[in-house]
Short mmCIF file of C-alpha atoms in Angstrom, two decimals:
data_model
loop_
_atom_site.label_atom_id
_atom_site.label_comp_id
_atom_site.label_asym_id
_atom_site.label_seq_id
_atom_site.Cartn_x
_atom_site.Cartn_y
_atom_site.Cartn_z
CA MET A 1 -15.10 17.10 -43.59
CA SER A 2 -17.62 14.26 -43.47
CA LEU A 3 -20.41 16.81 -42.97
CA LEU A 4 -19.31 18.72 -46.05
CA ARG A 5 -19.13 15.52 -48.09
CA SER A 6 -22.60 14.48 -46.93
CA LEU A 7 -23.91 17.92 -47.95
CA HIS A 8 -22.39 17.48 -51.41
CA LEU A 9 -24.16 14.12 -51.69
CA ALA A 10 -27.44 15.61 -50.47
CA HIS A 11 -27.13 18.39 -53.04
CA ALA A 12 -26.51 15.88 -55.84
CA ILE A 13 -29.53 13.84 -54.74
CA ALA A 14 -31.70 16.96 -54.61
CA ARG A 15 -30.62 17.94 -58.15
CA SER A 16 -31.47 14.48 -59.43
CA ASN A 17 -35.04 14.98 -58.17
CA LEU A 18 -35.43 18.30 -59.96
CA ASP A 19 -33.72 17.56 -63.26
CA ARG A 20 -31.63 15.02 -65.16
CA PRO A 21 -28.16 16.53 -64.72
CA ARG A 22 -25.26 15.41 -66.89
CA THR A 23 -23.02 15.03 -63.84
CA PRO A 24 -23.39 11.58 -62.20
CA TYR A 25 -22.48 11.39 -58.53
CA LYS A 26 -22.23 7.58 -58.41
CA LEU A 27 -19.66 5.47 -60.24
CA THR A 28 -19.51 1.71 -60.67
CA PHE A 29 -16.02 0.87 -61.91
CA VAL A 30 -15.06 -2.71 -62.80
CA VAL A 31 -11.42 -2.79 -61.77
CA THR A 32 -10.88 -6.35 -63.02
CA ARG A 33 -12.78 -9.25 -64.55
CA ARG A 34 -10.54 -11.76 -62.81
CA CYS A 35 -12.49 -13.87 -60.36
CA ASN A 36 -11.69 -16.91 -58.22
CA SER A 37 -15.34 -17.91 -57.83
CA ARG A 38 -17.15 -20.19 -60.28
CA CYS A 39 -20.68 -18.95 -59.73
CA ARG A 40 -23.65 -20.55 -61.48
CA HIS A 41 -25.52 -17.26 -61.76
CA CYS A 42 -22.59 -15.26 -63.18
CA ASP A 43 -20.03 -15.96 -65.90
CA ILE A 44 -17.53 -13.17 -65.23
CA TRP A 45 -15.06 -15.79 -63.97
CA ASN A 46 -15.12 -17.40 -67.43
CA GLN A 47 -14.07 -14.14 -69.09
CA SER A 48 -10.68 -12.49 -69.15
CA ASP A 49 -9.56 -8.92 -68.64
CA PRO A 50 -9.32 -6.89 -71.83
CA PRO A 51 -5.82 -6.83 -73.31
CA ASP A 52 -5.50 -3.11 -72.54
CA PRO A 53 -7.25 -2.26 -69.26
CA LEU A 54 -6.93 1.26 -67.94
CA CYS A 55 -3.59 1.70 -66.19
CA LEU A 56 -3.14 3.72 -63.01
CA ALA A 57 -1.97 6.80 -64.92
CA GLU A 58 -5.14 6.76 -67.04
CA ILE A 59 -7.30 6.18 -63.97
CA GLU A 60 -5.66 9.13 -62.24
CA THR A 61 -6.35 11.33 -65.26
CA PHE A 62 -9.99 10.23 -65.20
CA PHE A 63 -10.46 11.10 -61.52
CA LYS A 64 -8.55 14.39 -61.89
CA LYS A 65 -10.78 15.52 -64.74
CA TYR A 66 -13.98 14.44 -63.03
CA PRO A 67 -13.75 15.08 -59.26
CA GLY A 68 -17.52 15.03 -58.70
CA PHE A 69 -18.21 11.52 -57.40
CA SER A 70 -19.80 11.20 -53.98
CA TRP A 71 -20.28 7.43 -54.19
CA ILE A 72 -17.91 4.94 -55.82
CA ASP A 73 -18.28 1.18 -56.21
CA LEU A 74 -15.05 -0.64 -57.09
CA THR A 75 -16.16 -4.03 -58.28
CA GLY A 76 -15.16 -7.02 -60.40
CA GLY A 77 -14.78 -9.92 -60.94
CA GLU A 78 -13.20 -10.09 -57.54
CA PRO A 79 -11.81 -6.57 -57.01
CA PHE A 80 -9.30 -7.66 -54.37
CA LEU A 81 -7.49 -9.73 -57.00
CA ARG A 82 -6.27 -6.55 -58.68
CA PRO A 83 -2.69 -6.22 -57.34
CA ASP A 84 -2.69 -2.41 -57.38
CA LEU A 85 -6.16 -2.06 -55.85
CA PRO A 86 -4.96 0.01 -52.84
CA ASP A 87 -3.14 2.36 -55.23
CA LEU A 88 -6.27 2.66 -57.35
CA ALA A 89 -8.36 3.38 -54.26
CA ALA A 90 -5.80 6.02 -53.22
CA LEU A 91 -6.28 7.80 -56.56
CA ALA A 92 -10.05 7.78 -56.16
CA LEU A 93 -9.79 9.18 -52.65
CA ARG A 94 -7.12 11.77 -53.51
CA HIS A 95 -8.97 13.23 -56.47
CA SER A 96 -12.57 12.93 -55.29
CA PRO A 97 -12.95 15.67 -52.67
CA ARG A 98 -16.73 15.07 -52.51
CA LEU A 99 -16.46 11.32 -51.98
CA TYR A 100 -18.67 10.21 -49.11
CA HIS A 101 -18.95 6.46 -49.68
CA LEU A 102 -16.53 3.89 -51.11
CA HIS A 103 -17.93 0.38 -51.59
CA LEU A 104 -16.38 -2.93 -52.60
CA PRO A 105 -18.03 -6.35 -52.83
CA THR A 106 -15.98 -9.50 -52.25
CA ASN A 107 -16.36 -13.26 -52.44
CA ALA A 108 -13.66 -13.62 -49.73
CA VAL A 109 -12.30 -16.74 -51.43
CA SER A 110 -8.83 -15.54 -50.42
CA PRO A 111 -9.51 -14.25 -46.89
CA THR A 112 -5.93 -13.31 -45.99
CA LEU A 113 -5.51 -11.24 -49.15
CA THR A 114 -8.94 -9.65 -48.69
CA ILE A 115 -8.21 -8.68 -45.08
CA GLN A 116 -4.79 -7.26 -45.96
CA ARG A 117 -6.15 -5.09 -48.76
CA ILE A 118 -9.11 -3.86 -46.72
CA HIS A 119 -6.61 -2.71 -44.07
CA ALA A 120 -4.53 -1.07 -46.81
CA ILE A 121 -7.56 0.90 -47.99
CA LEU A 122 -8.51 1.83 -44.42
CA ALA A 123 -4.98 3.19 -43.98
CA LEU A 124 -5.86 5.72 -46.70
CA ASP A 125 -8.44 7.22 -44.33
CA PRO A 126 -11.59 6.87 -46.48
CA PRO A 127 -14.63 8.83 -45.28
CA LEU A 128 -16.75 5.64 -45.26
CA LEU A 129 -15.75 2.20 -46.54
CA THR A 130 -18.40 -0.47 -47.00
CA ILE A 131 -17.54 -4.09 -47.75
CA THR A 132 -20.22 -6.53 -48.87
CA LEU A 133 -19.48 -10.22 -48.27
CA SER A 134 -21.37 -12.40 -50.73
CA LEU A 135 -23.33 -15.31 -49.23
CA ASP A 136 -25.80 -17.17 -51.43
CA GLY A 137 -27.17 -19.83 -49.12
CA PRO A 138 -26.30 -21.98 -46.12
CA PRO A 139 -22.74 -23.38 -46.09
CA GLU A 140 -23.06 -26.35 -48.41
CA GLN A 141 -25.34 -24.57 -50.88
CA HIS A 142 -23.16 -21.47 -50.98
CA ASP A 143 -20.00 -23.43 -51.68
CA THR A 144 -21.78 -25.44 -54.39
CA LEU A 145 -23.25 -22.39 -56.14
CA ARG A 146 -19.96 -20.53 -55.91
CA GLY A 147 -17.97 -23.55 -57.03
CA VAL A 148 -15.36 -23.17 -54.28
CA PRO A 149 -15.20 -25.58 -51.31
CA GLY A 150 -14.73 -23.70 -48.05
CA ASN A 151 -15.92 -20.35 -49.45
CA TRP A 152 -18.58 -19.98 -46.71
CA ARG A 153 -15.95 -20.46 -44.01
CA HIS A 154 -13.66 -17.91 -45.66
CA CYS A 155 -16.45 -15.32 -45.80
CA LEU A 156 -17.10 -15.68 -42.10
CA GLU A 157 -13.37 -15.53 -41.42
CA VAL A 158 -13.23 -12.03 -42.94
CA TYR A 159 -16.33 -10.97 -41.00
CA HIS A 160 -14.90 -12.36 -37.76
CA HIS A 161 -11.59 -10.55 -38.25
CA PHE A 162 -13.26 -7.16 -38.47
CA GLN A 163 -15.58 -7.97 -35.59
CA ARG A 164 -12.43 -8.39 -33.52
CA HIS A 165 -10.69 -5.41 -35.16
CA PRO A 166 -13.43 -2.86 -35.85
CA HIS A 167 -12.74 0.44 -37.55
CA PRO A 168 -14.94 3.53 -37.11
CA ARG A 169 -15.17 4.11 -40.87
CA LEU A 170 -15.74 0.51 -41.91
CA GLN A 171 -19.13 -1.13 -42.43
CA LEU A 172 -19.52 -4.83 -43.22
CA PHE A 173 -22.62 -6.38 -44.76
CA PHE A 174 -23.63 -9.77 -46.07
CA GLY A 175 -25.08 -9.72 -49.57
CA PHE A 176 -27.58 -12.38 -50.68
CA THR A 177 -28.52 -12.66 -54.37
CA LEU A 178 -32.08 -13.89 -54.91
CA SER A 179 -32.32 -16.21 -57.91
CA ASP A 180 -33.87 -19.49 -59.04
CA ASP A 181 -30.97 -21.23 -57.29
CA THR A 182 -31.28 -19.46 -53.93
CA VAL A 183 -35.00 -18.78 -53.46
CA GLY A 184 -36.34 -20.17 -50.20
CA THR A 185 -32.97 -20.28 -48.43
CA LEU A 186 -32.46 -16.73 -47.13
CA THR A 187 -33.82 -17.42 -43.64
CA ARG A 188 -31.64 -20.53 -43.24
CA THR A 189 -28.63 -18.56 -44.50
CA MET A 190 -29.16 -15.82 -41.91
CA GLN A 191 -29.70 -18.39 -39.16
CA ALA A 192 -26.47 -20.18 -40.08
CA VAL A 193 -24.55 -16.93 -39.70
CA ARG A 194 -26.24 -16.14 -36.38
CA GLU A 195 -25.22 -19.51 -35.00
CA ARG A 196 -21.66 -18.19 -35.04
CA PHE A 197 -22.39 -14.45 -34.72
CA PRO A 198 -25.53 -13.96 -32.59
CA ASP A 199 -25.34 -10.18 -33.10
CA ALA A 200 -25.64 -10.48 -36.91
CA SER A 201 -29.11 -8.92 -37.08
CA PRO A 202 -31.09 -8.22 -40.29
CA LYS A 203 -29.38 -4.82 -40.29
CA VAL A 204 -26.15 -6.37 -41.64
CA TRP A 205 -27.90 -8.09 -44.56
CA HIS A 206 -28.64 -6.86 -48.07
CA LEU A 207 -30.77 -8.70 -50.58
CA ASN A 208 -30.56 -8.10 -54.31
CA LEU A 209 -32.12 -9.63 -57.41
CA ALA A 210 -30.19 -11.72 -59.93
CA HIS A 211 -30.09 -10.25 -63.43
CA HIS A 212 -28.78 -11.09 -66.86
CA SER A 213 -26.17 -8.90 -68.52
CA ALA A 214 -24.32 -9.50 -71.77
CA HIS A 215 -21.55 -6.93 -71.33
CA TYR A 216 -20.95 -7.44 -67.60
CA TYR A 217 -21.99 -10.81 -66.15
CA GLY A 218 -21.94 -12.60 -69.51
CA ASN A 219 -24.66 -14.84 -68.11
CA LEU A 220 -27.48 -14.79 -70.64
CA ASN A 221 -27.81 -18.58 -70.49
CA THR A 222 -27.78 -18.99 -66.69
CA PRO A 223 -30.66 -19.10 -64.15
CA ALA A 224 -31.96 -15.79 -62.85
CA LEU A 225 -35.57 -14.92 -61.97
CA SER A 226 -37.99 -17.23 -63.76
CA GLN A 227 -41.70 -16.49 -63.70
CA ALA A 228 -42.33 -20.02 -62.45
CA ASN A 229 -40.84 -18.95 -59.10
CA ARG A 230 -42.54 -15.55 -58.96
CA GLN A 231 -44.64 -16.29 -55.87
CA ALA A 232 -41.66 -17.78 -54.04
CA PHE A 233 -39.61 -14.66 -54.84
CA GLN A 234 -42.40 -12.43 -53.53
CA ASP A 235 -42.65 -14.48 -50.34
CA GLU A 236 -38.88 -14.29 -49.81
CA ILE A 237 -38.81 -10.53 -50.31
CA SER A 238 -41.87 -9.92 -48.13
CA GLY A 239 -40.41 -12.01 -45.32
CA PHE A 240 -37.15 -10.10 -45.45
CA LEU A 241 -39.03 -6.79 -45.48
CA THR A 242 -40.76 -7.82 -42.27
CA LEU A 243 -37.36 -8.39 -40.66
CA LYS A 244 -36.09 -5.06 -41.96
CA ARG A 245 -38.99 -3.23 -40.31
CA ARG A 246 -37.34 -3.90 -36.97
CA VAL A 247 -34.50 -1.58 -37.99
CA TRP A 248 -36.60 0.64 -40.24
CA PRO A 249 -35.59 4.04 -38.71
CA ASP A 250 -31.99 3.48 -39.83
CA PRO A 251 -31.42 5.41 -43.13
CA VAL A 252 -29.63 2.51 -44.80
CA ALA A 253 -32.33 0.07 -43.76
CA PHE A 254 -34.97 2.51 -44.99
CA LEU A 255 -33.32 2.73 -48.41
CA GLU A 256 -33.08 -1.05 -48.49
CA SER A 257 -36.77 -1.33 -47.65
CA ARG A 258 -37.61 0.99 -50.56
CA TYR A 259 -35.49 -1.11 -52.90
CA LEU A 260 -37.23 -4.31 -51.81
CA THR A 261 -40.71 -2.81 -51.84
CA TYR A 262 -40.24 -1.83 -55.47
CA ALA A 263 -38.58 -5.19 -56.12
CA LEU A 264 -42.00 -6.71 -55.48
CA ASP A 265 -43.32 -4.60 -58.38
CA PHE A 266 -40.43 -5.68 -60.56
CA ILE A 267 -41.03 -9.36 -59.78
CA GLN A 268 -44.70 -8.92 -60.70
CA GLY A 269 -43.70 -7.73 -64.14
CA THR A 270 -43.18 -3.97 -63.86
CA ARG A 271 -40.17 -3.61 -66.14
CA HIS A 272 -38.90 -0.58 -64.24
CA PRO A 273 -40.68 0.54 -61.06
CA MET A 274 -39.79 4.23 -61.46
CA PRO A 275 -37.99 6.61 -63.89
CA CYS A 276 -34.40 5.44 -64.14
CA ARG A 277 -31.48 7.73 -63.25
CA ALA A 278 -28.76 5.81 -65.12
CA LEU A 279 -26.31 8.11 -66.93
CA THR A 280 -27.60 11.08 -64.95
CA SER A 281 -27.06 10.04 -61.33
CA SER A 282 -24.94 6.95 -62.02
CA LEU A 283 -22.84 5.26 -64.67
CA PHE A 284 -20.79 2.11 -65.25
CA ILE A 285 -17.23 1.88 -66.54
CA ALA A 286 -15.62 -1.34 -67.76
CA PRO A 287 -11.95 -2.22 -67.14
CA ASP A 288 -10.85 -0.84 -70.52
CA GLY A 289 -12.63 2.50 -70.00
CA THR A 290 -15.77 1.75 -72.00
CA CYS A 291 -18.71 3.62 -70.47
CA PHE A 292 -22.17 2.05 -70.21
CA PRO A 293 -25.28 3.59 -68.65
CA CYS A 294 -25.48 0.71 -66.17
CA SER A 295 -24.38 -2.86 -65.51
CA ILE A 296 -27.30 -4.36 -67.47
CA TRP A 297 -27.89 -2.42 -70.69
CA ASP A 298 -25.42 -3.53 -73.35
CA ARG A 299 -25.20 -0.12 -75.00
CA PRO A 300 -21.71 1.42 -74.99
CA VAL A 301 -21.89 5.18 -74.66
CA GLY A 302 -18.25 5.90 -75.43
CA HIS A 303 -14.68 5.25 -74.40
CA LEU A 304 -12.64 7.35 -71.99
CA ARG A 305 -9.56 7.03 -74.18
CA ASP A 306 -11.40 8.65 -77.07
CA HIS A 307 -11.91 11.72 -74.86
CA ALA A 308 -8.44 11.83 -73.24
CA GLY A 309 -9.92 10.50 -70.00
CA ASP A 310 -12.39 13.37 -69.74
CA LEU A 311 -15.74 12.03 -68.57
CA ASN A 312 -17.40 15.43 -69.03
CA ALA A 313 -16.52 15.35 -72.72
CA LEU A 314 -17.82 11.79 -73.06
CA LEU A 315 -21.10 12.69 -71.33
CA ALA A 316 -21.49 15.67 -73.65
CA SER A 317 -21.24 13.46 -76.74
CA ALA A 318 -24.13 12.80 -79.10
CA SER A 319 -24.10 9.13 -78.11
CA ALA A 320 -24.50 9.96 -74.42
CA ARG A 321 -27.26 12.47 -75.20
CA ARG A 322 -29.20 9.93 -77.25
CA THR A 323 -28.81 7.31 -74.53
CA ARG A 324 -30.09 9.69 -71.85
CA GLU A 325 -33.08 10.53 -74.03
CA THR A 326 -33.85 6.86 -74.55
CA ILE A 327 -33.68 6.21 -70.81
CA ALA A 328 -35.94 9.21 -70.11
CA GLN A 329 -38.47 7.73 -72.55
CA ASN A 330 -38.32 4.39 -70.71
CA GLY A 331 -36.59 2.78 -73.68
CA CYS A 332 -33.91 0.82 -71.81
CA PRO A 333 -34.38 -2.91 -71.07
CA GLY A 334 -35.51 -2.24 -67.50
CA CYS A 335 -33.85 -3.72 -64.42
CA TRP A 336 -33.73 -3.42 -60.65
CA THR A 337 -30.12 -3.92 -59.58
CA PRO A 338 -28.98 -2.04 -56.45
CA CYS A 339 -26.08 -0.38 -58.31
CA ASP A 340 -28.56 1.67 -60.32
CA ALA A 341 -31.82 1.22 -58.41
CA LEU A 342 -30.58 2.98 -55.26
CA PRO A 343 -29.66 6.24 -57.09
CA THR A 344 -32.96 5.90 -58.95
CA ILE A 345 -34.86 5.69 -55.65
CA LEU A 346 -32.92 8.69 -54.35
CA GLY A 347 -33.77 10.53 -57.57
CA ASN A 348 -37.49 9.86 -57.04
CA LEU A 349 -37.73 10.65 -53.34
CA LEU A 350 -41.34 11.86 -53.19
CA PRO A 351 -42.92 8.73 -54.69
CA SER A 352 -40.51 6.63 -52.62
CA LEU A 353 -41.50 8.33 -49.39
CA PHE A 354 -45.23 8.23 -50.11
CA ARG A 355 -45.19 4.58 -51.13
CA GLY A 356 -45.72 3.81 -47.46
CA ARG A 357 -44.04 1.44 -45.09
CA PRO A 358 -43.54 -2.15 -46.12
CA PRO A 359 -46.46 -4.42 -45.28
CA PRO A 360 -46.20 -6.51 -42.09
#
């Protein structure tokens, strides 16, 4: 079964290199805006869920009518705060026969709840479940930036639990967001984790770039990636790339190295390092069913409720067609977030492969 699912994913990736199909294989679905962090770089926690978020029946209709996802991100807010999250995950798994990868990020502010709901999702027998634990600095810095005392300790508590209780279909990573607030602290953050978990190699770390988003993060007035820190950002990324080279043959590490190599271009001012695959390989759906091309561009494409939950009908609309044309003409704002950059890299495999290995 996993082989068949991986072949479906490979086929979707191959198609995205040959054309711009109207059938995305990657979904980012915001299951809730509720969040128990108080992050400086993100203002989701200061927002509230829409008054009429999609209910489970509507979500089931959506997945039934569009069973083509190979890769699903269930995100937030803090996704584990949604009480019916395991039921929602069950619907995604039941009606997505091609699903190869299910991913959820977490702040782990409530470690007991997080652990319980990860086990509940694992009990559904997902093909591959990846959990990213957010760490944005050494202990004191992380707790300050996240606005929650003890958050660092809680993150490591979740990691420790699954080190003691591993599951063959579970992968855990630490996610570090590079921003004006965190630049220069990645190495110390990784060292602090290794003091407790000596086996936590660079392989279990992901690095992403902070961005502004009006419709998602609501953080247009918060620090992100200022040009004043451009050289420091480049140094941080280059140093992490050097560490990643030690695990370069691993496919996930290779994809990460491609993301970071092109992140250097983005930091230097390239608004989008390669032709974007948003709304062709990937798309973003808000809690109330509003569809956006990605997490950054504040351009609603349509609403699932207006199409009776049928994503195919929404993607066939004039609005979706115009948005795809604009993206193809490089008319979107330009970003480099992993949610959309990774399918974009996979949709531009030849230039990605011939870019060469990261510099030492």
